[in-house]
Structure formats: C-alpha cells, structure tokens
mmCIF file of C-alpha atoms in Angstrom:
data_model
loop_
_atom_site.group_PDB
_atom_site.id
_atom_site.type_symbol
_atom_site.label_atom_id
_atom_site.label_comp_id
_atom_site.label_asym_id
_atom_site.label_seq_id
_atom_site.Cartn_x
_atom_site.Cartn_y
_atom_site.Cartn_z
ATOM 1 C CA MET C 1 185.120 -130.472 12.207
ATOM 2 C CA ASN C 2 183.625 -127.505 14.001
ATOM 3 C CA CYS C 3 185.770 -125.657 16.229
ATOM 4 C CA ILE C 4 185.180 -122.574 18.740
ATOM 5 C CA LEU C 5 187.619 -119.970 19.299
ATOM 6 C CA GLY C 6 188.404 -118.562 22.836
ATOM 7 C CA ILE C 7 189.705 -115.485 24.132
ATOM 8 C CA ASP C 8 190.628 -114.077 27.547
ATOM 9 C CA THR C 9 192.716 -110.712 27.879
ATOM 10 C CA SER C 10 193.055 -110.383 32.027
ATOM 11 C CA ASN C 11 195.470 -107.914 33.554
ATOM 12 C CA TYR C 12 198.490 -111.061 33.408
ATOM 13 C CA LYS C 13 197.988 -113.099 30.463
ATOM 14 C CA THR C 14 197.110 -112.882 26.719
ATOM 15 C CA SER C 15 195.083 -116.130 25.941
ATOM 16 C CA VAL C 16 193.967 -117.570 22.771
ATOM 17 C CA ALA C 17 192.454 -121.134 22.182
ATOM 18 C CA VAL C 18 190.865 -123.158 19.675
ATOM 19 C CA LEU C 19 188.735 -126.094 20.701
ATOM 20 C CA ARG C 20 186.987 -128.685 19.082
ATOM 21 C CA GLU C 21 183.253 -130.058 19.232
ATOM 22 C CA ASP C 22 185.139 -133.451 20.291
ATOM 23 C CA GLY C 23 186.558 -131.893 23.441
ATOM 24 C CA GLN C 24 190.336 -131.928 21.567
ATOM 25 C CA LEU C 25 192.511 -128.919 22.164
ATOM 26 C CA VAL C 26 193.576 -127.555 18.483
ATOM 27 C CA PHE C 27 195.619 -124.687 19.628
ATOM 28 C CA GLN C 28 196.447 -122.957 23.138
ATOM 29 C CA ARG C 29 198.769 -119.551 24.105
ATOM 30 C CA SER C 30 198.736 -118.208 27.229
ATOM 31 C CA GLU C 31 201.893 -116.042 27.934
ATOM 32 C CA LEU C 32 202.288 -113.363 30.962
ATOM 33 C CA LEU C 33 202.362 -109.904 30.448
ATOM 34 C CA GLU C 34 205.734 -108.440 30.868
ATOM 35 C CA VAL C 35 205.920 -105.978 33.698
ATOM 36 C CA GLU C 36 208.937 -104.134 34.733
ATOM 37 C CA LYS C 37 211.592 -105.052 37.324
ATOM 38 C CA GLY C 38 210.568 -104.279 40.702
ATOM 39 C CA LYS C 39 206.944 -103.584 40.126
ATOM 40 C CA CYS C 40 203.850 -105.663 41.363
ATOM 41 C CA GLY C 41 201.530 -105.400 38.411
ATOM 42 C CA LEU C 42 200.515 -102.972 35.381
ATOM 43 C CA ARG C 43 197.968 -100.491 34.816
ATOM 44 C CA GLN C 44 194.669 -100.978 32.939
ATOM 45 C CA SER C 45 195.996 -99.077 30.133
ATOM 46 C CA GLN C 46 199.396 -100.624 29.875
ATOM 47 C CA ALA C 47 197.663 -104.363 30.012
ATOM 48 C CA TYR C 48 195.374 -103.183 26.881
ATOM 49 C CA PHE C 49 197.920 -101.959 25.260
ATOM 50 C CA LEU C 50 200.364 -104.939 25.083
ATOM 51 C CA HIS C 51 197.104 -107.191 24.561
ATOM 52 C CA GLY C 52 196.689 -105.037 21.499
ATOM 53 C CA GLN C 53 200.081 -105.992 20.335
ATOM 54 C CA ARG C 54 200.276 -109.562 20.866
ATOM 55 C CA LEU C 55 196.596 -110.634 19.889
ATOM 56 C CA PRO C 56 197.395 -109.933 16.187
ATOM 57 C CA GLU C 57 200.504 -112.534 15.895
ATOM 58 C CA TYR C 58 198.057 -114.631 18.353
ATOM 59 C CA MET C 59 195.071 -114.838 16.147
ATOM 60 C CA ARG C 60 197.585 -115.973 13.202
ATOM 61 C CA ASP C 61 198.959 -118.981 15.158
ATOM 62 C CA ALA C 62 195.230 -119.856 16.228
ATOM 63 C CA PHE C 63 193.990 -119.849 12.448
ATOM 64 C CA GLY C 64 196.946 -121.360 11.211
ATOM 65 C CA SER C 65 196.590 -124.190 13.439
ATOM 66 C CA LEU C 66 193.188 -125.349 11.219
ATOM 67 C CA VAL C 67 192.752 -126.888 8.250
ATOM 68 C CA ASN C 68 190.213 -124.900 7.155
ATOM 69 C CA GLU C 69 189.088 -121.464 8.884
ATOM 70 C CA ASP C 70 185.581 -122.383 7.565
ATOM 71 C CA ASP C 71 186.105 -124.845 10.692
ATOM 72 C CA VAL C 72 185.386 -121.539 13.477
ATOM 73 C CA ALA C 73 182.105 -121.986 13.995
ATOM 74 C CA GLY C 74 181.708 -119.493 16.672
ATOM 75 C CA VAL C 75 183.607 -116.957 18.986
ATOM 76 C CA ALA C 76 184.042 -116.988 23.024
ATOM 77 C CA VAL C 77 185.497 -114.045 24.690
ATOM 78 C CA SER C 78 185.765 -113.070 28.217
ATOM 79 C CA PHE C 79 184.634 -109.849 28.602
ATOM 80 C CA ARG C 80 183.995 -108.861 32.761
ATOM 81 C CA PRO C 81 185.487 -110.316 36.107
ATOM 82 C CA ARG C 82 182.802 -111.802 37.267
ATOM 83 C CA ASP C 83 179.033 -112.709 35.862
ATOM 84 C CA LEU C 84 177.521 -109.481 37.757
ATOM 85 C CA GLU C 85 176.001 -106.822 36.088
ATOM 86 C CA GLU C 86 178.661 -104.048 37.985
ATOM 87 C CA SER C 87 181.243 -106.199 36.923
ATOM 88 C CA TYR C 88 183.879 -104.548 35.158
ATOM 89 C CA MET C 89 187.785 -103.702 33.816
ATOM 90 C CA PRO C 90 188.703 -102.250 30.832
ATOM 91 C CA VAL C 91 191.508 -104.718 29.749
ATOM 92 C CA PHE C 92 189.181 -107.481 28.464
ATOM 93 C CA LEU C 93 187.576 -104.868 25.977
ATOM 94 C CA ALA C 94 191.014 -105.980 24.015
ATOM 95 C CA GLY C 95 189.741 -109.481 23.273
ATOM 96 C CA LEU C 96 186.333 -108.643 23.287
ATOM 97 C CA GLN C 97 186.959 -106.209 20.278
ATOM 98 C CA ALA C 98 188.892 -108.583 19.010
ATOM 99 C CA GLY C 99 186.215 -111.375 19.436
ATOM 100 C CA LEU C 100 183.783 -109.090 17.586
ATOM 101 C CA ASN C 101 185.645 -108.461 15.126
ATOM 102 C CA VAL C 102 186.268 -112.378 13.996
ATOM 103 C CA SER C 103 182.716 -113.082 14.609
ATOM 104 C CA THR C 104 181.836 -110.252 12.035
ATOM 105 C CA ALA C 105 183.982 -111.138 9.437
ATOM 106 C CA LEU C 106 183.215 -115.083 9.521
ATOM 107 C CA GLY C 107 179.637 -114.115 10.142
ATOM 108 C CA VAL C 108 179.671 -116.549 13.365
ATOM 109 C CA PRO C 109 177.689 -116.243 16.545
ATOM 110 C CA VAL C 110 180.062 -114.620 19.447
ATOM 111 C CA TYR C 111 179.476 -115.653 23.363
ATOM 112 C CA GLY C 112 180.414 -113.702 26.180
ATOM 113 C CA PHE C 113 181.349 -115.249 30.035
ATOM 114 C CA SER C 114 183.004 -113.833 32.992
ATOM 115 C CA HIS C 115 186.598 -114.283 33.265
ATOM 116 C CA GLN C 116 185.870 -116.358 36.493
ATOM 117 C CA GLU C 117 183.341 -118.385 34.658
ATOM 118 C CA GLY C 118 186.776 -119.524 32.336
ATOM 119 C CA HIS C 119 188.711 -120.409 35.242
ATOM 120 C CA ILE C 120 186.115 -122.425 36.576
ATOM 121 C CA HIS C 121 185.367 -124.503 33.587
ATOM 122 C CA ALA C 122 189.054 -124.702 32.665
ATOM 123 C CA ALA C 123 189.411 -126.506 35.853
ATOM 124 C CA MET C 124 186.700 -129.130 35.274
ATOM 125 C CA LYS C 125 188.859 -130.125 32.011
ATOM 126 C CA ASP C 126 191.175 -132.196 34.063
ATOM 127 C CA ILE C 127 189.332 -133.586 36.999
ATOM 128 C CA GLY C 128 187.203 -135.869 35.343
ATOM 129 C CA CYS C 129 183.721 -133.785 35.569
ATOM 130 C CA ALA C 130 181.701 -135.637 33.159
ATOM 131 C CA GLY C 131 178.623 -136.664 35.234
ATOM 132 C CA ASP C 132 176.172 -134.956 32.731
ATOM 133 C CA GLY C 133 176.643 -137.773 29.955
ATOM 134 C CA GLY C 134 179.979 -136.926 28.141
ATOM 135 C CA ALA C 135 178.823 -133.135 27.492
ATOM 136 C CA LEU C 136 182.017 -130.981 27.696
ATOM 137 C CA TRP C 137 183.640 -131.219 30.619
ATOM 138 C CA GLY C 138 180.645 -131.477 33.079
ATOM 139 C CA PRO C 139 179.619 -131.310 36.015
ATOM 140 C CA GLU C 140 176.180 -132.330 36.054
ATOM 141 C CA GLU C 141 173.461 -129.326 35.575
ATOM 142 C CA GLY C 142 172.923 -127.944 39.365
ATOM 143 C CA LYS C 143 175.650 -129.856 41.295
ATOM 144 C CA LYS C 144 176.715 -127.942 44.238
ATOM 145 C CA PHE C 145 180.663 -127.577 45.146
ATOM 146 C CA LEU C 146 183.035 -124.932 46.331
ATOM 147 C CA PHE C 147 185.733 -123.336 44.293
ATOM 148 C CA PHE C 148 188.319 -121.530 45.671
ATOM 149 C CA HIS C 149 189.305 -118.762 43.074
ATOM 150 C CA LEU C 150 193.199 -118.101 44.554
ATOM 151 C CA SER C 151 194.954 -115.690 41.866
ATOM 152 C CA GLY C 152 197.206 -112.751 42.025
ATOM 153 C CA GLY C 153 194.425 -110.216 42.775
ATOM 154 C CA THR C 154 191.644 -112.780 43.861
ATOM 155 C CA THR C 155 191.429 -115.248 46.987
ATOM 156 C CA GLU C 156 187.655 -115.956 47.055
ATOM 157 C CA VAL C 157 185.462 -119.254 47.809
ATOM 158 C CA LEU C 158 182.969 -119.664 45.379
ATOM 159 C CA LEU C 159 179.442 -121.713 46.196
ATOM 160 C CA CYS C 160 179.295 -122.549 42.735
ATOM 161 C CA ARG C 161 176.025 -124.642 40.275
ATOM 162 C CA ARG C 162 176.531 -124.807 36.899
ATOM 163 C CA THR C 163 173.313 -123.481 35.195
ATOM 164 C CA GLY C 164 173.108 -124.300 31.530
ATOM 165 C CA CYS C 165 175.987 -122.442 29.754
ATOM 166 C CA HIS C 166 177.171 -120.337 33.053
ATOM 167 C CA TYR C 167 178.128 -120.889 36.527
ATOM 168 C CA SER C 168 176.617 -119.411 39.121
ATOM 169 C CA ALA C 169 178.770 -118.528 41.831
ATOM 170 C CA GLY C 170 177.848 -116.583 45.428
ATOM 171 C CA ILE C 171 181.017 -115.403 47.300
ATOM 172 C CA VAL C 172 180.589 -117.312 50.643
ATOM 173 C CA GLY C 173 184.433 -116.751 51.770
ATOM 174 C CA GLY C 174 187.894 -115.658 51.258
ATOM 175 C CA THR C 175 190.174 -112.550 52.042
ATOM 176 C CA LYS C 176 188.657 -109.665 53.611
ATOM 177 C CA ASP C 177 191.870 -107.229 52.472
ATOM 178 C CA ILE C 178 194.811 -108.752 50.161
ATOM 179 C CA SER C 179 194.640 -111.923 48.243
ATOM 180 C CA ILE C 180 197.234 -114.796 48.763
ATOM 181 C CA GLY C 181 198.668 -114.022 45.172
ATOM 182 C CA GLN C 182 199.371 -110.473 46.435
ATOM 183 C CA LEU C 183 200.702 -111.605 49.585
ATOM 184 C CA LEU C 184 203.034 -113.894 47.457
ATOM 185 C CA ASP C 185 203.812 -111.230 44.620
ATOM 186 C CA ARG C 186 204.405 -108.636 47.258
ATOM 187 C CA ALA C 187 207.198 -110.661 49.576
ATOM 188 C CA GLY C 188 208.562 -112.346 46.181
ATOM 189 C CA VAL C 189 209.016 -108.936 44.486
ATOM 190 C CA GLN C 190 210.851 -107.434 47.876
ATOM 191 C CA ALA C 191 212.946 -110.657 47.589
ATOM 192 C CA GLY C 192 214.606 -109.626 44.155
ATOM 193 C CA PHE C 193 212.037 -112.167 42.008
ATOM 194 C CA PRO C 194 210.301 -110.779 38.845
ATOM 195 C CA PHE C 195 206.673 -110.394 38.967
ATOM 196 C CA PRO C 196 204.608 -112.598 39.205
ATOM 197 C CA ALA C 197 206.937 -114.181 41.875
ATOM 198 C CA GLY C 198 204.769 -117.139 43.007
ATOM 199 C CA ARG C 199 206.401 -119.808 41.107
ATOM 200 C CA TYR C 200 209.968 -118.730 42.259
ATOM 201 C CA LEU C 201 208.906 -118.899 45.671
ATOM 202 C CA ASP C 202 206.889 -122.269 45.187
ATOM 203 C CA GLU C 203 210.297 -123.486 44.319
ATOM 204 C CA LEU C 204 212.096 -122.283 47.101
ATOM 205 C CA ALA C 205 209.065 -123.723 49.831
ATOM 206 C CA LEU C 206 209.858 -127.132 47.940
ATOM 207 C CA SER C 207 213.502 -127.329 48.210
ATOM 208 C CA ASP C 208 213.854 -126.015 51.982
ATOM 209 C CA ALA C 209 212.379 -127.022 55.298
ATOM 210 C CA VAL C 210 210.635 -124.697 57.632
ATOM 211 C CA LYS C 211 212.627 -122.900 59.805
ATOM 212 C CA GLY C 212 210.250 -120.033 61.082
ATOM 213 C CA MET C 213 206.493 -119.506 60.610
ATOM 214 C CA PRO C 214 204.103 -116.398 60.296
ATOM 215 C CA SER C 215 201.257 -116.281 62.769
ATOM 216 C CA ARG C 216 198.284 -118.274 62.021
ATOM 217 C CA VAL C 217 195.397 -116.775 60.045
ATOM 218 C CA LYS C 218 192.426 -116.224 62.162
ATOM 219 C CA THR C 219 189.103 -117.281 60.194
ATOM 220 C CA ASP C 220 185.839 -116.225 60.960
ATOM 221 C CA ASP C 221 182.861 -118.248 59.547
ATOM 222 C CA GLY C 222 184.911 -118.681 56.237
ATOM 223 C CA TRP C 223 186.546 -115.006 55.976
ATOM 224 C CA PHE C 224 190.158 -113.926 56.823
ATOM 225 C CA ASN C 225 193.171 -111.323 56.733
ATOM 226 C CA LEU C 226 196.469 -111.649 55.517
ATOM 227 C CA SER C 227 197.936 -108.127 56.122
ATOM 228 C CA GLY C 228 198.952 -108.633 59.319
ATOM 229 C CA GLN C 229 200.914 -111.568 57.730
ATOM 230 C CA GLU C 230 202.308 -109.429 55.285
ATOM 231 C CA THR C 231 203.617 -107.084 57.504
ATOM 232 C CA GLN C 232 205.423 -109.853 59.386
ATOM 233 C CA ILE C 233 206.847 -111.978 56.176
ATOM 234 C CA ARG C 234 207.716 -108.653 54.745
ATOM 235 C CA LYS C 235 210.085 -107.806 58.045
ATOM 236 C CA MET C 236 211.853 -111.203 57.389
ATOM 237 C CA ILE C 237 212.284 -111.041 53.668
ATOM 238 C CA THR C 238 215.522 -109.271 51.602
ATOM 239 C CA PRO C 239 217.223 -110.719 48.667
ATOM 240 C CA ASP C 240 219.897 -112.431 50.866
ATOM 241 C CA ASP C 241 217.450 -113.883 53.067
ATOM 242 C CA VAL C 242 213.974 -115.963 51.921
ATOM 243 C CA SER C 243 214.600 -118.410 54.895
ATOM 244 C CA ILE C 244 210.879 -117.480 55.841
ATOM 245 C CA VAL C 245 209.347 -118.821 52.168
ATOM 246 C CA PRO C 246 208.729 -122.512 53.423
ATOM 247 C CA GLY C 247 207.109 -121.233 56.419
ATOM 248 C CA MET C 248 205.010 -118.730 54.257
ATOM 249 C CA PHE C 249 203.708 -121.552 52.169
ATOM 250 C CA CYS C 250 202.948 -123.822 55.316
ATOM 251 C CA MET C 251 201.225 -121.336 56.921
ATOM 252 C CA LEU C 252 198.967 -120.631 53.685
ATOM 253 C CA THR C 253 198.403 -124.867 53.302
ATOM 254 C CA GLU C 254 196.892 -124.385 56.912
ATOM 255 C CA LEU C 255 194.649 -121.524 55.987
ATOM 256 C CA LEU C 256 193.169 -123.496 53.038
ATOM 257 C CA LYS C 257 192.766 -127.286 54.976
ATOM 258 C CA GLU C 258 190.797 -125.038 57.189
ATOM 259 C CA GLU C 259 188.448 -123.162 54.924
ATOM 260 C CA SER C 260 187.836 -126.535 52.862
ATOM 261 C CA LEU C 261 186.740 -128.426 55.669
ATOM 262 C CA TYR C 262 185.000 -125.810 57.460
ATOM 263 C CA LEU C 263 182.895 -124.502 54.439
ATOM 264 C CA SER C 264 182.229 -127.943 53.044
ATOM 265 C CA GLY C 265 180.540 -128.848 56.327
ATOM 266 C CA LYS C 266 178.562 -125.531 56.370
ATOM 267 C CA TYR C 267 177.098 -125.801 52.530
ATOM 268 C CA GLY C 268 177.035 -129.900 52.591
ATOM 269 C CA THR C 269 179.378 -130.074 49.460
ATOM 270 C CA ASP C 270 181.212 -133.402 48.246
ATOM 271 C CA MET C 271 183.199 -131.550 45.801
ATOM 272 C CA THR C 272 186.227 -128.958 46.552
ATOM 273 C CA VAL C 273 188.068 -127.712 43.273
ATOM 274 C CA MET C 274 190.802 -125.272 43.762
ATOM 275 C CA ALA C 275 192.094 -123.138 40.578
ATOM 276 C CA GLY C 276 193.666 -119.645 39.669
ATOM 277 C CA GLY C 277 197.372 -119.004 39.065
ATOM 278 C CA VAL C 278 198.334 -119.586 43.213
ATOM 279 C CA ALA C 279 196.946 -123.012 42.516
ATOM 280 C CA ALA C 280 199.577 -123.893 40.323
ATOM 281 C CA SER C 281 201.701 -124.100 43.044
ATOM 282 C CA LEU C 282 202.984 -127.549 43.435
ATOM 283 C CA TYR C 283 203.692 -127.093 47.353
ATOM 284 C CA LEU C 284 200.093 -126.315 48.050
ATOM 285 C CA ARG C 285 199.020 -129.615 45.550
ATOM 286 C CA LYS C 286 200.787 -131.758 47.645
ATOM 287 C CA ASN C 287 200.142 -130.383 50.981
ATOM 288 C CA VAL C 288 196.815 -129.189 51.213
ATOM 289 C CA LEU C 289 195.027 -132.314 51.722
ATOM 290 C CA VAL C 290 191.960 -132.986 54.483
ATOM 291 C CA GLU C 291 191.539 -136.435 55.838
ATOM 292 C CA GLY C 292 188.002 -137.846 54.624
ATOM 293 C CA HIS C 293 187.645 -134.863 51.988
ATOM 294 C CA GLU C 294 188.363 -134.294 48.457
ATOM 295 C CA ILE C 295 190.243 -131.525 46.984
ATOM 296 C CA SER C 296 190.389 -131.562 43.112
ATOM 297 C CA TRP C 297 192.874 -129.122 41.694
ATOM 298 C CA GLY C 298 192.899 -128.316 37.824
ATOM 299 C CA SER C 299 196.061 -129.021 35.418
ATOM 300 C CA PRO C 300 198.788 -126.275 36.580
ATOM 301 C CA GLN C 301 198.791 -125.387 33.034
ATOM 302 C CA LEU C 302 194.918 -124.387 33.096
ATOM 303 C CA SER C 303 195.435 -122.940 36.571
ATOM 304 C CA GLY C 304 196.435 -119.716 35.974
ATOM 305 C CA ASP C 305 194.526 -117.355 32.978
ATOM 306 C CA ASN C 306 193.488 -118.922 30.108
ATOM 307 C CA ALA C 307 191.077 -119.158 27.104
ATOM 308 C CA VAL C 308 190.832 -122.781 27.359
ATOM 309 C CA GLY C 309 187.571 -122.695 29.554
ATOM 310 C CA ILE C 310 186.109 -119.817 27.802
ATOM 311 C CA ALA C 311 186.322 -121.246 24.348
ATOM 312 C CA GLY C 312 184.871 -124.635 26.395
ATOM 313 C CA LEU C 313 181.846 -122.716 27.645
ATOM 314 C CA GLY C 314 181.397 -121.217 24.010
ATOM 315 C CA MET C 315 181.474 -124.880 22.784
ATOM 316 C CA ARG C 316 178.570 -125.797 25.252
ATOM 317 C CA ALA C 317 176.604 -122.295 24.075
ATOM 318 C CA PHE C 318 177.389 -123.564 20.254
ATOM 319 C CA GLN C 319 176.080 -127.113 20.532
ATOM 320 C CA SER C 320 172.693 -125.838 22.760
ATOM 321 C CA GLY C 321 171.958 -123.622 19.834
ATOM 322 C CA ARG C 322 172.231 -120.512 21.738
ATOM 323 C CA PRO C 323 172.068 -117.272 19.820
ATOM 324 C CA SER C 324 174.827 -114.852 18.982
ATOM 325 C CA GLU C 325 175.178 -112.384 21.656
ATOM 326 C CA ALA C 326 176.874 -109.736 19.204
ATOM 327 C CA GLY C 327 174.329 -106.924 19.882
ATOM 328 C CA GLY C 328 174.662 -107.231 23.748
ATOM 329 C CA LEU C 329 178.372 -107.160 23.838
ATOM 330 C CA LEU C 330 178.875 -104.666 21.461
ATOM 331 C CA GLU C 331 176.532 -102.606 23.509
ATOM 332 C CA PHE C 332 178.804 -103.959 26.641
ATOM 333 C CA MET C 333 181.743 -102.471 24.850
ATOM 334 C CA ARG C 334 180.218 -98.957 23.946
ATOM 335 C CA HIS C 335 179.308 -98.095 28.188
#
C-alpha cells in the first residue's frame, strides 16, 4: 500500500512519520533535542547538527517499519516556519536535505510544506474533521476557522482556510512580545527544571491550588503583551518556591478564553482549534472552556512538533496527482 514519508526538523524536535493512504500511521518518532541544563534553547547551528546525527537512525527505523520500501510513494518535508515567501530558518534545511535525498534515491515525488501547516493538519487528525467526504482529515475546502498556534516560540491566532493541499493562514491576534511558551520555559528554567519546562510546570499546576496570580493580561483587538507578567513571575519563582505556578496557568486560561470568544465573534467562526507544544498542557485542556463555544484540541501526542501533519499533507498532495516539487525545493535550499 502506498505510503508517504514525512520529515520535520524544528528547533525543538527531530520528527519522522510514515503514513499509509488509508490514514493508518505506520511509524512515528518525535523526540526533543537535548538542551544544556540552565539554557533556554539551542542555536540554529546546534539544532541542525543534532538533526544530522539523529536522522539516519530515524530513517532506518522508518523504512524498517515497512513491508517493502517500494511502498514509499512520496516524501513530504517541512522546509520553512510559515507559508510565506520571506519565511526561513536554517534548522529546517536538515529535514529538507534528507527528504530530497530519499526522493532522488527512490525516484518518488517530494512535497514541501510549512512547519505551521504541519501543526494545523496534525491537530485535525484527532478532532473528527472529515467534513469533505472522507478525504484525509478534512476540514472541508474553504471552511473558515481559528487556529491558536501555542508553541515554545510562537503564540499566534490564525484565521485559516483549507486551500487544496495547503492552508491559508492570516495572523489575527496573539502576542506582541514573548510567547506563552517562552514565559513558561523561562519561569521553569529559573525554578530549576530542564528546558523545555512546560510539562513540569503543568504537573505542578494540576497538583496544587491557586494561591496568588500575576496581573491580568490586557488584550487589544486580539493582541497582548506578556513581558510584564514575565517580570512579575520571575520575581516570585525560585527552586524553593513554585507556589505561583497554578496562578500563572490560571492567568493563561483566562487569556485564552477571552481571545477565543472575542476573535470567534469578530470573524464569525464556529470552529476553534488549539495546538502546538503548549497546547499539550492538561491544565489548559481541562480549564479553557467557553460556554456555548466549542474549542477543539489536537491529541497531546500530536500537539507538539511532529511529522504526522506533514505526512498527511503529503498524502493529500500525492492523491491529488500533484507533481514533485523537487526542483523548487532544491532551489530554496541553495538560497
């Protein structure tokens, strides 16, 4: 059965997936890049090097999951952060190079997508968006919806539509300074947790009551700043005192509820999807509820960086008969 090999090499994870044309996930491996204790991330060159070390093993395991390597009918890669002409991060070139090599070796097409599109499509896999008659994960062509991209480096609200094998996505709200993920990571690292620190803080928030809160985040037409709250929180948190953590998550819960309600009303949408690494938070999933308004979450496993959404988009491109994009992707890598 035809399969698509998906590859995503972000600044946080190395990810490889194999997806069959019937929608079954044959293989999925996605692991965080190692960050030195006390640090809040990696330089692009470091991340690129780590992906280069890992990808041969991941590719070996991916092909080992197949009955026959001839089942790979195409390759899909994330090659830039957003689907914009000027969008570029060197770290994605590691996956792009690997994808082009496999495509050439097997003589199969290769398709390129943005990392953000991968997040959007991965979220669709588990929220029942098959509104286009059984096509791979939906939603139906042209449907308008809000997508909250909540990751380590990004807090954006996007007004999205599916356009063939891609998604159009315009930014309609979000942070003007640091992201929610940066707020959590900086607070968590200061408290002595490894980077990325979100999951450790999430466990604390779930296990204790709110004893105090940072000031409420003020929003302006869907936009907001978090640096003031960061200053407050970092004055309060130490390895010996993490009592502010539940209050911090309560503050973020109220912010996301307010954003969802306001922007869905402004743009007339009836579908809101939240994904990205921060969206794996069990605290947020439990508490970000808006009466009369449905908010959907991708699975916790697929909320963070992964290659599953990229593979799904690649399968959609393959099934539509789209030609290989090898020439354009090779030109992108050269520049």
